[in-house]
CSV table of C-alpha atoms in Angstrom, one decimal:
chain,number,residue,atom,x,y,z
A,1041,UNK,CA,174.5,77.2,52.5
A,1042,UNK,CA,172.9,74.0,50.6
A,1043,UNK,CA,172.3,70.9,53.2
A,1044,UNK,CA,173.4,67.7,51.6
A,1045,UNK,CA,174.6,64.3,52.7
A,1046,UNK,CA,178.9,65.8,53.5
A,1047,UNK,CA,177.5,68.9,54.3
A,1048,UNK,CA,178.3,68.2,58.1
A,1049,UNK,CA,181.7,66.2,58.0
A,1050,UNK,CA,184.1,68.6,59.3
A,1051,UNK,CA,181.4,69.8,61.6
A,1052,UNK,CA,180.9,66.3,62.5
A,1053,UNK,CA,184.7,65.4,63.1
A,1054,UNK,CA,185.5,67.9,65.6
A,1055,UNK,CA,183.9,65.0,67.5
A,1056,UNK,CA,186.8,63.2,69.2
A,1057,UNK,CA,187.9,60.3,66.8
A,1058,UNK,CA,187.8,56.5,68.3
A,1059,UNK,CA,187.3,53.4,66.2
A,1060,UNK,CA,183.9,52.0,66.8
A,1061,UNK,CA,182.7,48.6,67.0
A,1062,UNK,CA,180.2,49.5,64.1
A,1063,UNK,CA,182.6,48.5,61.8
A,1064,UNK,CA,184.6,45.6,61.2
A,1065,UNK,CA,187.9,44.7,62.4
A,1066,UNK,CA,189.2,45.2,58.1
A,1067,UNK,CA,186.8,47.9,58.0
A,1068,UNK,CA,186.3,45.7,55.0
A,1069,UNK,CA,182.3,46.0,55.6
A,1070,UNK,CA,180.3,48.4,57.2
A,1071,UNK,CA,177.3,47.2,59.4
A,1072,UNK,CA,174.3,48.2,58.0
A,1073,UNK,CA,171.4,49.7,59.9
A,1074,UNK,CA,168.1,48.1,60.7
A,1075,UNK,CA,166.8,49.6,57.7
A,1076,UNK,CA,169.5,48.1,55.6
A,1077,UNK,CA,171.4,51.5,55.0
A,1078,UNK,CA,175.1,51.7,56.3
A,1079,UNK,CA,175.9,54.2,58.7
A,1080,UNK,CA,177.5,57.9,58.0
A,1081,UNK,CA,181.1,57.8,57.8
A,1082,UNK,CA,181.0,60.4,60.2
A,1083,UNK,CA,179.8,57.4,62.7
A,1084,UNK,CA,183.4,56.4,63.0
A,1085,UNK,CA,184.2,59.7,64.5
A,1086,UNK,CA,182.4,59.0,67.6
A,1087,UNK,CA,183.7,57.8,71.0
A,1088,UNK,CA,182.3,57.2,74.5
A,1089,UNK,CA,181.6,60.8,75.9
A,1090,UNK,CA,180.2,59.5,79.3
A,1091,UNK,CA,184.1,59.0,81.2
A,1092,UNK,CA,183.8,61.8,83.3
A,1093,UNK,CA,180.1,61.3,84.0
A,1094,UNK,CA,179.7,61.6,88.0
A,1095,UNK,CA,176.0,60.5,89.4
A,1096,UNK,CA,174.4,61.7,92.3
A,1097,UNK,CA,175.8,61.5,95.6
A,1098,UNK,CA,174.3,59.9,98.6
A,1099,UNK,CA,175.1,62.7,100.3
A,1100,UNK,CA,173.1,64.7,97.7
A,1101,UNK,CA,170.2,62.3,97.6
A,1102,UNK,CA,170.0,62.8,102.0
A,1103,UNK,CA,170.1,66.3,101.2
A,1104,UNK,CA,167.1,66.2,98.9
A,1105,UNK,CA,165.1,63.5,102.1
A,1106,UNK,CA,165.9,66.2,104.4
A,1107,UNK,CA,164.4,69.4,102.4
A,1108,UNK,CA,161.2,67.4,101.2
A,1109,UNK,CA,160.8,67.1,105.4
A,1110,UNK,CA,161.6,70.4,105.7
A,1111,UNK,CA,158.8,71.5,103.1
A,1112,UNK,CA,156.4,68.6,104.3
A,1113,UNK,CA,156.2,70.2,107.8
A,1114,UNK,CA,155.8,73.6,105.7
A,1115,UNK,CA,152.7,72.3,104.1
A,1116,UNK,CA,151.3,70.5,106.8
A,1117,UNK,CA,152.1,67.5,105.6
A,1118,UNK,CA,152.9,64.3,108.1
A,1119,UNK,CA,153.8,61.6,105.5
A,1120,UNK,CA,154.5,61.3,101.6
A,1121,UNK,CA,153.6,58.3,99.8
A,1122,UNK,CA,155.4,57.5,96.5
A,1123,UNK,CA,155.3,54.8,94.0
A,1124,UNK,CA,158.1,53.3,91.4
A,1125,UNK,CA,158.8,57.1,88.8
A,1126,UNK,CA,160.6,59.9,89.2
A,1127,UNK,CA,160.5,61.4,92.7
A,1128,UNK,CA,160.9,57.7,94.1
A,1129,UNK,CA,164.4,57.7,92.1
A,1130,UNK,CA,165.1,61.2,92.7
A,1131,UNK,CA,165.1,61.2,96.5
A,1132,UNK,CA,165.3,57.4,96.9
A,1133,UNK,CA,167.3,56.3,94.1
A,1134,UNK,CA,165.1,53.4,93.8
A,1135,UNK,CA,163.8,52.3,90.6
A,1136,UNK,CA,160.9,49.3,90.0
A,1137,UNK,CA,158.3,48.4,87.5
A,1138,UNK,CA,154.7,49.5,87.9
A,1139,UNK,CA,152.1,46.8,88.0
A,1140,UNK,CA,148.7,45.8,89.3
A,1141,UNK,CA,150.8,45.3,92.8
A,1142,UNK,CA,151.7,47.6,95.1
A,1143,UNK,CA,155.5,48.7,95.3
A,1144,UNK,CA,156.0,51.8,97.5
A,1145,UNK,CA,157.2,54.1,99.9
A,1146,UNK,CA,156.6,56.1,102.7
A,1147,UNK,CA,158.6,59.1,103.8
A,1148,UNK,CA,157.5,60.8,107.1
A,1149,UNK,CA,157.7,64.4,108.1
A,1150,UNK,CA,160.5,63.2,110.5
A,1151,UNK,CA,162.2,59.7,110.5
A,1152,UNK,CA,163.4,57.5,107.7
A,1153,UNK,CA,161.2,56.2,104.9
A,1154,UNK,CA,159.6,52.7,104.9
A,1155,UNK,CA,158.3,50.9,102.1
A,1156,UNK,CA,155.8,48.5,100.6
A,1157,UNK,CA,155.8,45.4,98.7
A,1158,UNK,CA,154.5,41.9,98.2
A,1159,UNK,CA,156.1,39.2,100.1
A,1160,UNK,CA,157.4,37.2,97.4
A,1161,UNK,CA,159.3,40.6,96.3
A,1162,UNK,CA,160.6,41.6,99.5
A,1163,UNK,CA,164.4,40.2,98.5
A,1164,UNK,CA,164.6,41.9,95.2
A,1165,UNK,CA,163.3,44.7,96.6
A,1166,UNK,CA,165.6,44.9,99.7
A,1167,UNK,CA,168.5,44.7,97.4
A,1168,UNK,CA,167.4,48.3,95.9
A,1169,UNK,CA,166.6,49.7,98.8
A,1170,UNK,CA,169.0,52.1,100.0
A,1171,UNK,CA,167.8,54.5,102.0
A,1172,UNK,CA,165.9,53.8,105.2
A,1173,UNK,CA,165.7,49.7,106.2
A,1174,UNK,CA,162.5,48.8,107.0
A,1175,UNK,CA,159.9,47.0,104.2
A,1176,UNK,CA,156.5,46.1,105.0
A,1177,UNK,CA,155.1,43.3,103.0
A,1178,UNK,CA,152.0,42.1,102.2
A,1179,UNK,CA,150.9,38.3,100.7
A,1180,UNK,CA,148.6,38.2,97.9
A,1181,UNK,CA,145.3,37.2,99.0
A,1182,UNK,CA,145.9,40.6,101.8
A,1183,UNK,CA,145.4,44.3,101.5
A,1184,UNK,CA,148.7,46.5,101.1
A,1185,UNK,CA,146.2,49.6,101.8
A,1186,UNK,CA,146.2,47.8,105.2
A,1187,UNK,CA,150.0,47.8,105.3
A,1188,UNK,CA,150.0,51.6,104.8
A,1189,UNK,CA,147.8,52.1,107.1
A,1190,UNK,CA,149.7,49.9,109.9
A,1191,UNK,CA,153.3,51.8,108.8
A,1192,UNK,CA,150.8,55.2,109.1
A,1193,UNK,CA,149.2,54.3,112.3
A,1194,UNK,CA,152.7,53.7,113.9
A,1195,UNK,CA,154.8,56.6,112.5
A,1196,UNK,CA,152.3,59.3,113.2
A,1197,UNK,CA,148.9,57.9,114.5
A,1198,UNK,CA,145.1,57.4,113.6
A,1199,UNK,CA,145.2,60.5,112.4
A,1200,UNK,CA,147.0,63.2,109.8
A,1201,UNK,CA,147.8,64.5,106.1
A,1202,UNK,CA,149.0,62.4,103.5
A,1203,UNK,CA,150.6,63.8,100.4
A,1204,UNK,CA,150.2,61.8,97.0
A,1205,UNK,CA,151.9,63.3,93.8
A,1206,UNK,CA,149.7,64.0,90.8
A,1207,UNK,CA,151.3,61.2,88.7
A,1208,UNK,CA,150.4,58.3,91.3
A,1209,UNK,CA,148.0,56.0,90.2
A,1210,UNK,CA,144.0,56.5,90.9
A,1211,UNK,CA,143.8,53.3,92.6
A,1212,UNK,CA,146.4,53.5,94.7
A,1213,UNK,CA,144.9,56.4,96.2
A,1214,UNK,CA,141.5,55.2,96.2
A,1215,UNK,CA,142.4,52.3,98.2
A,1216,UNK,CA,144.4,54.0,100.6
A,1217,UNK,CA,141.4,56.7,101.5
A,1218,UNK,CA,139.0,53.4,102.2
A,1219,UNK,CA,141.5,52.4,104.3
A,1220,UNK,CA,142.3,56.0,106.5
A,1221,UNK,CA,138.6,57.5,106.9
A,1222,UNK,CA,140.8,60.1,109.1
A,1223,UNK,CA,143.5,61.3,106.9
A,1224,UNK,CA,143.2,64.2,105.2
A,1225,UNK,CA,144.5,63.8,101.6
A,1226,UNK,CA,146.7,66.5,100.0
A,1227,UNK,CA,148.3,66.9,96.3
A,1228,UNK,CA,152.3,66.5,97.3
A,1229,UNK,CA,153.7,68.2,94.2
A,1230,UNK,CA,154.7,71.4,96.4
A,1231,UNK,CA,157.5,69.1,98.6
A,1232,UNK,CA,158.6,66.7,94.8
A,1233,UNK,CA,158.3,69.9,92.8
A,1234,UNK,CA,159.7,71.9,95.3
A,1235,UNK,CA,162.4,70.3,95.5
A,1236,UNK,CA,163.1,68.8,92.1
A,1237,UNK,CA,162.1,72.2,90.2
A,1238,UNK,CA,165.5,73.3,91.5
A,1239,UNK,CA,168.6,71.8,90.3
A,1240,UNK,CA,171.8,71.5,92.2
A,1241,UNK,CA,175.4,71.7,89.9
A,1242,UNK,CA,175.6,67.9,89.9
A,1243,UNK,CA,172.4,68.1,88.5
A,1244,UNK,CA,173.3,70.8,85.8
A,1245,UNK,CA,176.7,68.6,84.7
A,1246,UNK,CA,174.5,65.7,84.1
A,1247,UNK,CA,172.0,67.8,81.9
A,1248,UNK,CA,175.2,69.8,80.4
A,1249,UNK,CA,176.5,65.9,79.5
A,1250,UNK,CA,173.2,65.0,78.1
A,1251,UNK,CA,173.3,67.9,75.5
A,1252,UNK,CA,176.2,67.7,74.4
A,1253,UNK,CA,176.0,64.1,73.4
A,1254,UNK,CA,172.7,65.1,71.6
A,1255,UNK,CA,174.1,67.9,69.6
A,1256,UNK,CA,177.3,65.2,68.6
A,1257,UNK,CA,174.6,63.2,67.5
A,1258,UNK,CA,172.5,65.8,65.7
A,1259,UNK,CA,175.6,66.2,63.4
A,1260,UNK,CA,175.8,62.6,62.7
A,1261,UNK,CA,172.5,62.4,61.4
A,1262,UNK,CA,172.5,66.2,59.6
A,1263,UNK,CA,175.3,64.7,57.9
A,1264,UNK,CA,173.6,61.7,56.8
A,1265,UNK,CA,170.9,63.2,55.2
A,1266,UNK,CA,169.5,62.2,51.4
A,1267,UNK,CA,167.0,62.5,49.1
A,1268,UNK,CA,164.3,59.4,49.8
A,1269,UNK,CA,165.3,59.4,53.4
A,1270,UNK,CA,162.5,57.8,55.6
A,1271,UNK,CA,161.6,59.0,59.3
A,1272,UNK,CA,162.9,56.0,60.5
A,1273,UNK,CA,166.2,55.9,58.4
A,1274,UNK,CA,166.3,59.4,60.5
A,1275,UNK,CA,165.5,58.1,63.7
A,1276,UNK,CA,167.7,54.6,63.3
A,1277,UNK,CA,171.1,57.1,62.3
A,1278,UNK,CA,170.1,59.5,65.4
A,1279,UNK,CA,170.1,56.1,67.9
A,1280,UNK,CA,173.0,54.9,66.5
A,1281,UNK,CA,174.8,57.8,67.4
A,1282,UNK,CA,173.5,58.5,71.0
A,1283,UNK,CA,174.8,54.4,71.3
A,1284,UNK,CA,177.6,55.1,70.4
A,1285,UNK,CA,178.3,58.6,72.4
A,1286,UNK,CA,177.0,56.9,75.3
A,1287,UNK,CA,173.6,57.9,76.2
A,1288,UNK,CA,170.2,56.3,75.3
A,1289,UNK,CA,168.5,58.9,73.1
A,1290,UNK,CA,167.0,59.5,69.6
A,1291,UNK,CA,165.9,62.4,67.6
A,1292,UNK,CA,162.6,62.4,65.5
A,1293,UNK,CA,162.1,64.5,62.1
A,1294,UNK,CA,159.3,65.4,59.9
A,1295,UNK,CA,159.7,66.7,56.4
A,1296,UNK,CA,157.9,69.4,54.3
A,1297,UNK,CA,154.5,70.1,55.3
A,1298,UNK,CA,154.4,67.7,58.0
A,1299,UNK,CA,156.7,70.3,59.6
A,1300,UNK,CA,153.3,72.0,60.4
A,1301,UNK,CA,152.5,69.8,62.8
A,1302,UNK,CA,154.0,70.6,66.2
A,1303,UNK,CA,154.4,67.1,67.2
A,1304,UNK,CA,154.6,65.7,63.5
A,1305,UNK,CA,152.4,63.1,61.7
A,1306,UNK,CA,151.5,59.8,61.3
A,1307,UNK,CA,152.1,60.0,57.6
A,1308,UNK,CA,154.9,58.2,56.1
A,1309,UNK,CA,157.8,60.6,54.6
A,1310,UNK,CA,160.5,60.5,52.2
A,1311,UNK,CA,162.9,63.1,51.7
A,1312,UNK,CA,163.2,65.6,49.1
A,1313,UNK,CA,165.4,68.3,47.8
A,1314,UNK,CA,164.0,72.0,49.3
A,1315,UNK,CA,162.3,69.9,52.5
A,1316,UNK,CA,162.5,71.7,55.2
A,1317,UNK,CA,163.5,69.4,57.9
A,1318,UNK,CA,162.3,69.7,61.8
A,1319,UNK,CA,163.8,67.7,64.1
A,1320,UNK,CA,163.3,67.1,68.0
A,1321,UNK,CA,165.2,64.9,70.6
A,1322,UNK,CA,167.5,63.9,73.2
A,1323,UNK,CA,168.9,61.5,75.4
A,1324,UNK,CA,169.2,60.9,79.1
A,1325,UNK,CA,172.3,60.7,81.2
A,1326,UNK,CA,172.0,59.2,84.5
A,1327,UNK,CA,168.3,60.0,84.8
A,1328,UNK,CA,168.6,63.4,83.5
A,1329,UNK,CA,167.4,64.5,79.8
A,1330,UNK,CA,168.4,67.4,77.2
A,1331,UNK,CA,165.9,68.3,74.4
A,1332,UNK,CA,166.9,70.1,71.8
A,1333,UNK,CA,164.8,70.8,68.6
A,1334,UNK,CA,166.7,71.8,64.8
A,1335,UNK,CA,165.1,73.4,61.9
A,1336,UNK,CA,166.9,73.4,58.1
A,1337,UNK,CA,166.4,72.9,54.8
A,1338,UNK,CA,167.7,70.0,52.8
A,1339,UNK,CA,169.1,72.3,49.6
A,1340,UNK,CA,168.7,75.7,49.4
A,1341,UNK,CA,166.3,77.6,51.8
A,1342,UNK,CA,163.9,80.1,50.1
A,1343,UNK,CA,163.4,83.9,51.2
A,1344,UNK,CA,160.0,82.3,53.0
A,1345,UNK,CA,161.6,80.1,54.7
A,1346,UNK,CA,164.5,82.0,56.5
A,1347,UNK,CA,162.1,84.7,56.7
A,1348,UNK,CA,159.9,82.5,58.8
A,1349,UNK,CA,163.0,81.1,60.7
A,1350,UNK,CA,164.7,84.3,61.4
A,1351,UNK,CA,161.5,85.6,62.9
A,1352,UNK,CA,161.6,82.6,65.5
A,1353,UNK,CA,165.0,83.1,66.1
A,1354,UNK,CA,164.5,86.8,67.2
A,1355,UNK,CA,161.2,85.3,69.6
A,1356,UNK,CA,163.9,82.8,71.1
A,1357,UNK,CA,166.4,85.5,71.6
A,1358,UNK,CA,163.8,88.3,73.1
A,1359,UNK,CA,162.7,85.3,75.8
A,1360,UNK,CA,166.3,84.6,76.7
A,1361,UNK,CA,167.2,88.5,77.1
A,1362,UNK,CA,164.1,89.1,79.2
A,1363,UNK,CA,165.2,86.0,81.5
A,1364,UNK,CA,168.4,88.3,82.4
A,1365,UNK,CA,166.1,90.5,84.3
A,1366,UNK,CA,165.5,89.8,87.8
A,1367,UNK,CA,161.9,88.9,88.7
A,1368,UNK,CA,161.0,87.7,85.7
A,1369,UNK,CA,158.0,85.4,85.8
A,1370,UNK,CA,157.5,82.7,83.7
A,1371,UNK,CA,154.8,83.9,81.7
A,1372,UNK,CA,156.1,87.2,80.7
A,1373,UNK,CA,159.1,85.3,78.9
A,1374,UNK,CA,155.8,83.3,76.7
A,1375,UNK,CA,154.6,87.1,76.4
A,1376,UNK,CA,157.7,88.1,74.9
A,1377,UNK,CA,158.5,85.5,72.4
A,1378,UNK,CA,154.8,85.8,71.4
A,1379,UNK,CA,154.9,89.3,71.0
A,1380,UNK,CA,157.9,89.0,68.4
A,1381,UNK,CA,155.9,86.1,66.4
A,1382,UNK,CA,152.5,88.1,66.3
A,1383,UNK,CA,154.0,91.5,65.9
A,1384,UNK,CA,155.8,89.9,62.7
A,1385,UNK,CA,153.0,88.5,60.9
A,1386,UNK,CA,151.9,85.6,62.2
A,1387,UNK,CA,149.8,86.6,65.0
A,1388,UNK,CA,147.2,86.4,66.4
A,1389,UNK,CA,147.8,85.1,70.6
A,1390,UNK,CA,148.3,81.2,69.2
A,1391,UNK,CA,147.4,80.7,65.6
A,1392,UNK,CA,150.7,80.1,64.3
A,1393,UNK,CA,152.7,79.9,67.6
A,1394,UNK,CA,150.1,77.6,68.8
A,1395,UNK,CA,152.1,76.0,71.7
A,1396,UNK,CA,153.8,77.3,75.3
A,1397,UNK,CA,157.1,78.5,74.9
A,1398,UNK,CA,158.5,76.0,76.9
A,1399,UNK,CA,158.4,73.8,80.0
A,1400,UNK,CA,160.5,72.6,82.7
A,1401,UNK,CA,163.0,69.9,81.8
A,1402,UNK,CA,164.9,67.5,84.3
A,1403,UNK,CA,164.4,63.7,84.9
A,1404,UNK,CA,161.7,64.3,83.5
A,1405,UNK,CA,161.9,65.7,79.6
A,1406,UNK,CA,158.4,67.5,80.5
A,1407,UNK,CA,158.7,68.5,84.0
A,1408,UNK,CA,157.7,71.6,86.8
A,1409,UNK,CA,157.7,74.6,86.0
A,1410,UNK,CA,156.1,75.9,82.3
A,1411,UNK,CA,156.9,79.3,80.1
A,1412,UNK,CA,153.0,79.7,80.0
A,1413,UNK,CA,150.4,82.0,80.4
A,1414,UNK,CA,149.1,82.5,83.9
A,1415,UNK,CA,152.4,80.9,85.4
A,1416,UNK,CA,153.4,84.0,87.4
A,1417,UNK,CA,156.3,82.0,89.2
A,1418,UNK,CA,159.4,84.2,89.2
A,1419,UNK,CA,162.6,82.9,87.8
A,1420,UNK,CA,165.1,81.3,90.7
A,1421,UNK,CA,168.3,79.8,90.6
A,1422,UNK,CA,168.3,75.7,89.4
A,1423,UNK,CA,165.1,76.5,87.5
A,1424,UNK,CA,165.7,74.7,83.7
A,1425,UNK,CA,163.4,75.0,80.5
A,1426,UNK,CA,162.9,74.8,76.9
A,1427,UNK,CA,163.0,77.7,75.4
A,1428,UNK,CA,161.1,76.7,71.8
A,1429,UNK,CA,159.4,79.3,69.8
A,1430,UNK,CA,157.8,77.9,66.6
A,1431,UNK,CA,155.6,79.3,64.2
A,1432,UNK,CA,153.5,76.8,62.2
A,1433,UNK,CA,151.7,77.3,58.9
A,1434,UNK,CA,149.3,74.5,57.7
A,1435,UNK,CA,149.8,72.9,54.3
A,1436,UNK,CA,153.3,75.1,54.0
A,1437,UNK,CA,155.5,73.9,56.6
A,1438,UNK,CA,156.9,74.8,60.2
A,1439,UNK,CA,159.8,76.2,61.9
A,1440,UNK,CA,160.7,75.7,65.9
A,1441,UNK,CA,164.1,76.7,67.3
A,1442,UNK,CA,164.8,74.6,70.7
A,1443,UNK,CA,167.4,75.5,73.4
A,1444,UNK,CA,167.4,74.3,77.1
A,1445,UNK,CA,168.5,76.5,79.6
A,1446,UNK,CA,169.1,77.4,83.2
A,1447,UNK,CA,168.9,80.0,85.5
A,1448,UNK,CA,172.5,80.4,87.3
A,1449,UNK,CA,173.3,83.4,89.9
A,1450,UNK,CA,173.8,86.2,86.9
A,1451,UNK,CA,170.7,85.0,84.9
A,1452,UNK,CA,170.2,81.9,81.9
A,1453,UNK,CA,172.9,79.9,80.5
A,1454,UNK,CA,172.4,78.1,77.6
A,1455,UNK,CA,173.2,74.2,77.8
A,1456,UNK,CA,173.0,73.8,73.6
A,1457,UNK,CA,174.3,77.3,71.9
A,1458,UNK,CA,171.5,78.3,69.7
A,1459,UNK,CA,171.1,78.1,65.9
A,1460,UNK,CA,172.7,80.6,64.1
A,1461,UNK,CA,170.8,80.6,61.1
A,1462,UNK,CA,168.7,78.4,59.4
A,1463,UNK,CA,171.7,76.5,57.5
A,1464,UNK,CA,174.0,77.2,60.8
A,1465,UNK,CA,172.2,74.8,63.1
A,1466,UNK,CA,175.3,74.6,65.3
């Protein structure tokens, strides 16, 4: 099949049809893009696919308080601090800017969490609190480490083990440790990732959402495909469409042999006819992310290319098959997709597949647990990852096929159903 600009239309209408504010109420003129382009036709397809979105329950979010206590007394641990990312939205639902000043919170092994701000923010700040009541404030020629140390002091003593997650700040710790010369000070990623590595159903729906607005939008874009096409023509047409799905999201490309590069490059790129055409993205639905990568050619693929393709394909395929076996660890699934890649040519260990085969995927779009050598952690229920083989040949070009998928009670489930071929991306 030869890729062109209508190439995707009918793949791109099954798409349920609602007018879009993109165009005018004549539909006289179309409105252009930021890079002066009008949009796809197949933009006018789109509606809002987020209706039947349903966040996260309180009840869920006490849940998740209640088993990080459970695996805090497990570890040790008396009290977890966290600042404004990730964990403090996924058991707090609290969300804040990160600055010089500290914003925090501290959830002890038993009781409810308590957290830290400057005086002038406490208001703002107690209107996104919603778990727990107490804040502790500091004024801005004082110490917040001392504030920790006070809410410390009274929820468990002089004394104890405080958890910090690897993504809080270096000074945040450091300051704390001057400040609690008794603590012991522990890496917390066994209570967040133990808990966040495992998703619950709401969890999966909101990830199942998330990719199916991508792959709507991946068909926009496919569709809108021409020669001279800039990267950011690409990326514009890819927003555009998340927007107006209903999700904040984008999808990245690089042409030819940029392809090569696993993460593209910084060189500018145009379009032409035989290209083939990488692209990686997603977009987030109520916290929660899809990623999904799509490799074709714009015109005809060459016997190289699908060979290349194909082989990647199999890899994909041999990782998702072992994952159906019970006890799997993580690193035998990167053994077997690199075993397909190497034993077909383009071995050997890394030098074409020269990246993991996948990681963890959640709130975060990079997240616990990776596909990766010397990560013997069996597959469990909840557990969600990329499964992205890609072989990559410098000054040629370079093929990845990208799938998320999750591990239910009778073994992986896709979220995105694979690439059938290298012109059958959907």
């Amino acid at each position: 099949m030869k890729f062109t600009r209508r190439s995707f239309v009918k793949a791109a209408s099954l798409v349920p049809a609602l007018s879009f504010t993109y165009f005018s109420c004549n539909d006289e003129s179309k409105i252009q893009s930021p890079v002066g382009e009008p949009l796809p036709d197949s933009m006018s397809n789109l509606k809002n696919m987020t209706a039947d979105v349903i966040p996260i329950s309180r009840e869920e979010r006490l849940g998740r308080i209640e088993k990080a206590q459970m695996l805090m007394n497990q570890e040790k641990i008396d009290a977890l601090f966290l600042e404004p990312g990730t964990s403090m939205k996924y058991f707090l639902d609290f969300d804040f800017f990160l600055s010089e000043r500290m914003v925090a919170a501290i959830i002890p092994a038993k009781g409810e969490p308590v957290y830290i701000c400057p005086k002038f923010e406490e208001d703002k700040v107690g209107e996104l609190v919603k778990f727990g009541n107490e804040i502790r404030t500091w004024q801005e020629h004082e110490s917040p480490y001392e504030v920790v140390k006070g809410i410390l002091n009274d929820l468990i003593g002089s004394t104890g083990a405080l958890g910090i997650e690897e993504r809080c700040r270096f000074f945040l710790y450091d300051g704390i440790k001057n400040q609690l010369s008794n603590f012991r000070f522990v890496l917390a990623d066994n209570v967040t990732a133990g808990c966040r590595m495992y998703k619950s159903k709401a969890e999966i729906a909101l990830m199942q959402k998330a990719n199916d607005i991508t792959i709507a939008a991946y068909k926009v874009v496919f569709d809108s495909l021409k020669v001279g096409m800039t990267q950011e023509e690409f990326r514009t047409i890819a927003s555009q469409a998340h927007q107006s799905l209903g999700a904040s999201g984008s999808i990245g490309a690089n042409f030819g042999e940029w392809t090569a590069f696993p993460h593209g490059s910084s060189k500018p790129q145009k379009l032409k006819e035989g290209d083939i055409v990488l692209a990686d993205g997603g977009c987030t639905i109520e916290g929660y992310k899809s990623d999904i990568s799509r490799t074709i050619v714009f015109g005809t693929p060459t016997e190289r290319q699908k060979q290349v393709w194909d082989l990647a394909k199999v890899a994909q395929e041999a990782a998702f098959e072992l994952a159906k076996k019970q006890g799997t660890t993580c690193e035998e699934l990167d053994s077997a997709a690199r075993k397909v890649i190497s034993d077909g040519g383009f071995g050997p260990d890394y030098k074409y597949f020269s990246h993991r085969l996948g990681h963890g995927i959640g709130m975060d779009g990079h997240e616990w647990t990776n596909l990766v050598r010397g990560n013997k952690t069996p597959l469990q229920k909840g557990m969600c990852f990329s499964n992205e083989p890609g072989i990559y040949i410098i000054g040629e070009f370079g093929v990845r096929v990208e799938d998320c998928m999750y591990i239910s009670e009778n073994g992986p489930v896709y979220f995105s159903s694979p690439a059938q071929s290298i012109d059958k991306p959907f």
